[in-house]
PDB file of C-alpha atoms in Angstrom:
ATOM      1  CA  MET A  90      33.361  12.508-127.221  1.00 56.00           C
ATOM      2  CA  ASP A  91      30.492  13.624-129.370  1.00 62.00           C
ATOM      3  CA  PHE A  92      29.474  11.485-132.366  1.00 66.00           C
ATOM      4  CA  ASP A  93      27.456  13.008-135.158  1.00 69.00           C
ATOM      5  CA  LEU A  94      25.124  10.283-136.455  1.00 69.00           C
ATOM      6  CA  ASP A  95      23.890  12.515-139.261  1.00 70.00           C
ATOM      7  CA  ASP A  96      27.143  11.855-141.153  1.00 71.00           C
ATOM      8  CA  VAL A  97      26.399   8.113-141.065  1.00 67.00           C
ATOM      9  CA  LEU A  98      22.894   8.685-142.436  1.00 69.00           C
ATOM     10  CA  ASP A  99      24.272  10.999-145.132  1.00 77.00           C
ATOM     11  CA  LEU A 100      26.760   8.302-146.101  1.00 79.00           C
ATOM     12  CA  GLU A 101      23.892   5.944-146.964  1.00 80.00           C
ATOM     13  CA  SER A 102      22.138   8.540-149.127  1.00 83.00           C
ATOM     14  CA  ASP A 103      25.457   9.411-150.818  1.00 85.00           C
ATOM     15  CA  PHE A 104      25.987   5.772-151.831  1.00 88.00           C
ATOM     16  CA  TYR A 105      22.379   5.532-152.965  1.00 89.00           C
ATOM     17  CA  GLU A 106      22.799   8.647-155.136  1.00 91.00           C
ATOM     18  CA  GLU A 107      26.089   7.355-156.582  1.00 92.00           C
ATOM     19  CA  GLY A 108      24.552   3.977-157.451  1.00 93.00           C
ATOM     20  CA  TYR A 109      21.517   5.627-158.992  1.00 93.00           C
ATOM     21  CA  ASN A 110      23.685   7.856-161.210  1.00 94.00           C
ATOM     22  CA  GLN A 111      25.859   4.919-162.307  1.00 94.00           C
ATOM     23  CA  GLY A 112      22.771   2.915-163.239  1.00 94.00           C
ATOM     24  CA  LEU A 113      21.315   5.856-165.131  1.00 93.00           C
ATOM     25  CA  ASN A 114      24.543   6.350-167.104  1.00 94.00           C
ATOM     26  CA  GLU A 115      24.819   2.650-167.992  1.00 94.00           C
ATOM     27  CA  THR A 116      21.185   2.514-169.109  1.00 93.00           C
ATOM     28  CA  THR A 117      21.646   5.605-171.282  1.00 93.00           C
ATOM     29  CA  LYS A 118      24.691   4.052-172.981  1.00 93.00           C
ATOM     30  CA  GLN A 119      22.866   0.748-173.539  1.00 92.00           C
ATOM     31  CA  GLU A 120      19.774   2.462-174.972  1.00 93.00           C
ATOM     32  CA  TYR A 121      21.989   4.438-177.356  1.00 91.00           C
ATOM     33  CA  THR A 122      23.654   1.222-178.556  1.00 91.00           C
ATOM     34  CA  ASP A 123      20.288  -0.533-178.896  1.00 91.00           C
ATOM     35  CA  GLY A 124      18.962   2.398-180.932  1.00 89.00           C
ATOM     36  CA  LYS A 125      21.940   2.228-183.288  1.00 89.00           C
ATOM     37  CA  GLU A 126      21.499  -1.535-183.768  1.00 89.00           C
ATOM     38  CA  TYR A 127      17.778  -1.096-184.424  1.00 86.00           C
ATOM     39  CA  GLY A 128      18.462   1.630-186.992  1.00 83.00           C
ATOM     40  CA  ILE A 129      21.027  -0.474-188.815  1.00 85.00           C
ATOM     41  CA  GLN A 130      18.670  -3.460-188.929  1.00 86.00           C
ATOM     42  CA  ILE A 131      15.766  -1.357-190.222  1.00 82.00           C
ATOM     43  CA  SER A 132      17.954   0.273-192.870  1.00 81.00           C
ATOM     44  CA  PHE A 133      19.293  -3.072-194.022  1.00 85.00           C
ATOM     45  CA  GLN A 134      15.819  -4.569-194.343  1.00 83.00           C
ATOM     46  CA  ARG A 135      14.360  -1.568-196.132  1.00 82.00           C
ATOM     47  CA  PHE A 136      17.096  -1.236-198.705  1.00 82.00           C
ATOM     48  CA  LEU A 137      17.332  -4.984-199.189  1.00 86.00           C
ATOM     49  CA  VAL A 138      13.718  -4.860-200.332  1.00 85.00           C
ATOM     50  CA  MET A 139      14.408  -1.914-202.636  1.00 86.00           C
ATOM     51  CA  GLY A 140      17.368  -3.791-204.116  1.00 87.00           C
ATOM     52  CA  TYR A 141      15.137  -6.782-204.737  1.00 87.00           C
ATOM     53  CA  TYR A 142      12.527  -4.615-206.449  1.00 88.00           C
ATOM     54  CA  ARG A 143      15.253  -3.017-208.573  1.00 90.00           C
ATOM     55  CA  SER A 144      16.502  -6.422-209.720  1.00 90.00           C
ATOM     56  CA  VAL A 145      12.942  -7.532-210.552  1.00 88.00           C
ATOM     57  CA  ILE A 146      12.482  -4.376-212.628  1.00 91.00           C
ATOM     58  CA  GLU A 147      15.712  -4.996-214.558  1.00 92.00           C
ATOM     59  CA  HIS A 148      14.838  -8.666-215.092  1.00 89.00           C
ATOM     60  CA  TRP A 149      11.420  -7.783-216.477  1.00 89.00           C
ATOM     61  CA  LYS A 150      12.880  -5.123-218.758  1.00 90.00           C
ATOM     62  CA  THR A 151      15.308  -7.686-220.166  1.00 89.00           C
ATOM     63  CA  ILE A 152      12.523 -10.203-220.773  1.00 86.00           C
ATOM     64  CA  LEU A 153      10.262  -7.597-222.368  1.00 86.00           C
ATOM     65  CA  LEU A 154      13.007  -6.442-224.708  1.00 87.00           C
ATOM     66  CA  ALA A 155      13.862 -10.012-225.693  1.00 84.00           C
ATOM     67  CA  LYS A 156      10.336 -11.336-226.213  1.00 78.00           C
ATOM     68  CA  THR A 157       8.463  -8.440-227.786  1.00 76.00           C
ATOM     69  CA  THR A 158       8.703  -6.422-230.969  1.00 75.00           C
ATOM     70  CA  GLU A 159       9.361  -2.698-231.258  1.00 69.00           C
ATOM     71  CA  ASN A 160       5.807  -2.040-232.407  1.00 68.00           C
ATOM     72  CA  ASP A 161       4.209  -3.757-229.423  1.00 82.00           C
ATOM     73  CA  ARG A 162       2.444  -0.834-227.751  1.00 84.00           C
ATOM     74  CA  LYS A 163       1.641  -2.701-224.531  1.00 84.00           C
ATOM     75  CA  ALA A 164       5.269  -3.754-224.084  1.00 85.00           C
ATOM     76  CA  SER A 165       6.414  -0.199-224.790  1.00 87.00           C
ATOM     77  CA  THR A 166       4.072   1.148-222.119  1.00 89.00           C
ATOM     78  CA  LEU A 167       5.268  -1.463-219.626  1.00 89.00           C
ATOM     79  CA  LEU A 168       8.916  -0.634-220.374  1.00 90.00           C
ATOM     80  CA  ASN A 169       8.199   3.041-219.808  1.00 91.00           C
ATOM     81  CA  THR A 170       6.521   2.245-216.478  1.00 92.00           C
ATOM     82  CA  LEU A 171       9.421   0.002-215.454  1.00 93.00           C
ATOM     83  CA  ASN A 172      11.862   2.822-216.242  1.00 93.00           C
ATOM     84  CA  LYS A 173       9.844   5.180-214.030  1.00 93.00           C
ATOM     85  CA  LEU A 174       9.850   2.602-211.223  1.00 92.00           C
ATOM     86  CA  ALA A 175      13.613   2.177-211.569  1.00 93.00           C
ATOM     87  CA  TYR A 176      13.933   5.953-211.240  1.00 93.00           C
ATOM     88  CA  LEU A 177      11.844   5.904-208.039  1.00 90.00           C
ATOM     89  CA  VAL A 178      13.999   3.161-206.521  1.00 90.00           C
ATOM     90  CA  ASP A 179      17.278   4.778-207.564  1.00 90.00           C
ATOM     91  CA  ASN A 180      16.396   8.210-206.193  1.00 89.00           C
ATOM     92  CA  LEU A 181      15.448   7.297-202.639  1.00 85.00           C
ATOM     93  CA  SER A 182      17.362   9.342-200.089  1.00 82.00           C
ATOM     94  CA  PHE A 183      19.642   7.570-197.621  1.00 75.00           C
ATOM     95  CA  GLU A 184      19.444  10.362-195.037  1.00 79.00           C
ATOM     96  CA  ASN A 185      17.823   9.496-191.718  1.00 77.00           C
ATOM     97  CA  THR A 186      15.105  12.108-191.301  1.00 82.00           C
ATOM     98  CA  GLU A 187      11.425  11.832-190.521  1.00 84.00           C
ATOM     99  CA  GLU A 188      10.545  13.402-193.873  1.00 88.00           C
ATOM    100  CA  ASN A 189      12.628  10.827-195.755  1.00 83.00           C
ATOM    101  CA  GLY A 190      10.935   8.068-193.772  1.00 82.00           C
ATOM    102  CA  LEU A 191       7.544   9.275-194.957  1.00 87.00           C
ATOM    103  CA  ILE A 192       8.827   9.561-198.525  1.00 88.00           C
ATOM    104  CA  TYR A 193      10.172   6.006-198.291  1.00 86.00           C
ATOM    105  CA  ASP A 194       6.808   4.704-197.074  1.00 84.00           C
ATOM    106  CA  SER A 195       4.828   6.354-199.860  1.00 88.00           C
ATOM    107  CA  THR A 196       7.396   5.360-202.503  1.00 88.00           C
ATOM    108  CA  LEU A 197       7.386   1.756-201.310  1.00 86.00           C
ATOM    109  CA  LYS A 198       3.594   1.621-201.600  1.00 86.00           C
ATOM    110  CA  LYS A 199       3.692   3.057-205.120  1.00 87.00           C
ATOM    111  CA  ILE A 200       6.345   0.595-206.213  1.00 88.00           C
ATOM    112  CA  LYS A 201       4.575  -2.414-204.658  1.00 86.00           C
ATOM    113  CA  TYR A 202       1.242  -1.621-206.277  1.00 86.00           C
ATOM    114  CA  LYS A 203       2.722  -0.824-209.679  1.00 88.00           C
ATOM    115  CA  LEU A 204       4.816  -3.997-209.637  1.00 86.00           C
ATOM    116  CA  ARG A 205       1.727  -6.060-208.827  1.00 84.00           C
ATOM    117  CA  ILE A 206      -0.147  -4.511-211.746  1.00 85.00           C
ATOM    118  CA  ILE A 207       2.773  -5.000-214.134  1.00 86.00           C
ATOM    119  CA  ASN A 208       3.209  -8.567-212.904  1.00 84.00           C
ATOM    120  CA  THR A 209      -0.437  -9.325-213.708  1.00 83.00           C
ATOM    121  CA  GLN A 210      -0.100  -7.766-217.155  1.00 84.00           C
ATOM    122  CA  LEU A 211       3.043  -9.763-217.892  1.00 83.00           C
ATOM    123  CA  ILE A 212       1.340 -12.981-216.813  1.00 81.00           C
ATOM    124  CA  ASN A 213      -1.577 -12.155-219.120  1.00 82.00           C
ATOM    125  CA  MET A 214       0.854 -11.506-221.993  1.00 80.00           C
ATOM    126  CA  LYS A 215       2.226 -15.041-221.443  1.00 75.00           C
ATOM    127  CA  ILE A 216       5.819 -14.152-222.113  1.00 69.00           C
ATOM    128  CA  GLY A 217       7.438 -16.308-219.479  1.00 56.00           C
ATOM    129  CA  ILE A 218       6.976 -14.256-216.328  1.00 57.00           C
ATOM    130  CA  ASN A 219       6.267 -16.211-213.161  1.00 57.00           C
ATOM    131  CA  ASP A 220       3.672 -15.132-210.653  1.00 52.00           C
ATOM    132  CA  ASN A 221       6.389 -14.125-208.195  1.00 54.00           C
ATOM    133  CA  LEU A 222       5.022 -10.852-206.849  1.00 55.00           C
ATOM    134  CA  ARG A 223       1.468 -11.850-206.022  1.00 53.00           C
ATOM    135  CA  ASN A 224       2.328 -11.486-202.339  1.00 53.00           C
ATOM    136  CA  ALA A 225       4.477  -8.362-202.597  1.00 52.00           C
ATOM    137  CA  GLY A 226       3.041  -7.147-199.293  1.00 51.00           C
ATOM    138  CA  THR A 227       4.840  -9.899-197.370  1.00 60.00           C
ATOM    139  CA  LEU A 228       8.108  -9.420-199.216  1.00 57.00           C
ATOM    140  CA  LEU A 229       9.635  -7.523-196.303  1.00 52.00           C
ATOM    141  CA  THR A 230       9.230 -10.541-194.059  1.00 58.00           C
ATOM    142  CA  ASP A 231      10.211 -13.029-196.749  1.00 61.00           C
ATOM    143  CA  ILE A 232      13.584 -11.518-197.567  1.00 55.00           C
ATOM    144  CA  GLY A 233      14.248  -9.165-194.659  1.00 53.00           C
ATOM    145  CA  GLY A 234      13.285 -11.379-191.754  1.00 58.00           C
ATOM    146  CA  ARG A 235      11.318 -10.557-188.660  1.00 58.00           C
ATOM    147  CA  LEU A 236      12.149  -7.610-186.455  1.00 51.00           C
ATOM    148  CA  GLU A 237      12.008  -8.088-182.687  1.00 53.00           C
ATOM    149  CA  ILE A 238      10.102  -5.365-180.843  1.00 48.00           C
ATOM    150  CA  ASP A 239      10.856  -4.283-177.241  1.00 50.00           C
ATOM    151  CA  ASN A 240       7.798  -6.015-175.786  1.00 49.00           C
ATOM    152  CA  GLY A 241       9.012  -9.419-177.004  1.00 50.00           C
ATOM    153  CA  SER A 242       6.655  -9.698-179.956  1.00 48.00           C
ATOM    154  CA  SER A 243       7.901  -9.688-183.506  1.00 48.00           C
ATOM    155  CA  SER A 244       6.889  -7.422-186.321  1.00 45.00           C
ATOM    156  CA  THR A 245       6.031  -8.973-189.650  1.00 43.00           C
ATOM    157  CA  ASP A 246       6.100  -5.658-191.456  1.00 46.00           C
ATOM    158  CA  VAL A 247       9.049  -3.372-190.876  1.00 43.00           C
ATOM    159  CA  ASP A 248       7.055  -0.376-192.079  1.00 44.00           C
ATOM    160  CA  ASN A 249       4.616  -0.500-189.140  1.00 43.00           C
ATOM    161  CA  GLY A 250       5.634   1.986-186.499  1.00 40.00           C
ATOM    162  CA  MET A 251       9.131   2.895-187.640  1.00 35.00           C
ATOM    163  CA  TRP A 252       8.423   6.455-188.703  1.00 30.00           C
TER     164      TRP A 252
END
């Protein structure tokens, strides 16, 4: 009787290869699911912030219309600027492309800075506006929460590193 020990050695490498492939497939599925969850969380946080900015814009427009006269040039200019900001917020694309991510980032910066300036002007006009956007840069964290990163740390600004 002749035994071929090579078949026994091949059996070990076959099981190793099978286990490796199973692990690779499971990891690929898990990474896909993690990527989807991450994308949903980022999208929620980003558009939550835009919704907040949109509501601030509408609130300020209402206050300006109620507390100023038609001939008030400063109020008219601010209303025009608020309308332009509302247009920026309303026309953001919801498609997930790198180009739209860059557009979102630049639009968010424009909106944040313009809202800060308008907020300061409204405070100076003393028409009942609170100083609620002084820290607009931390608004993402304040209303969107912290985002956990793979290395265990947390991001305080969703815009860092997403696109």
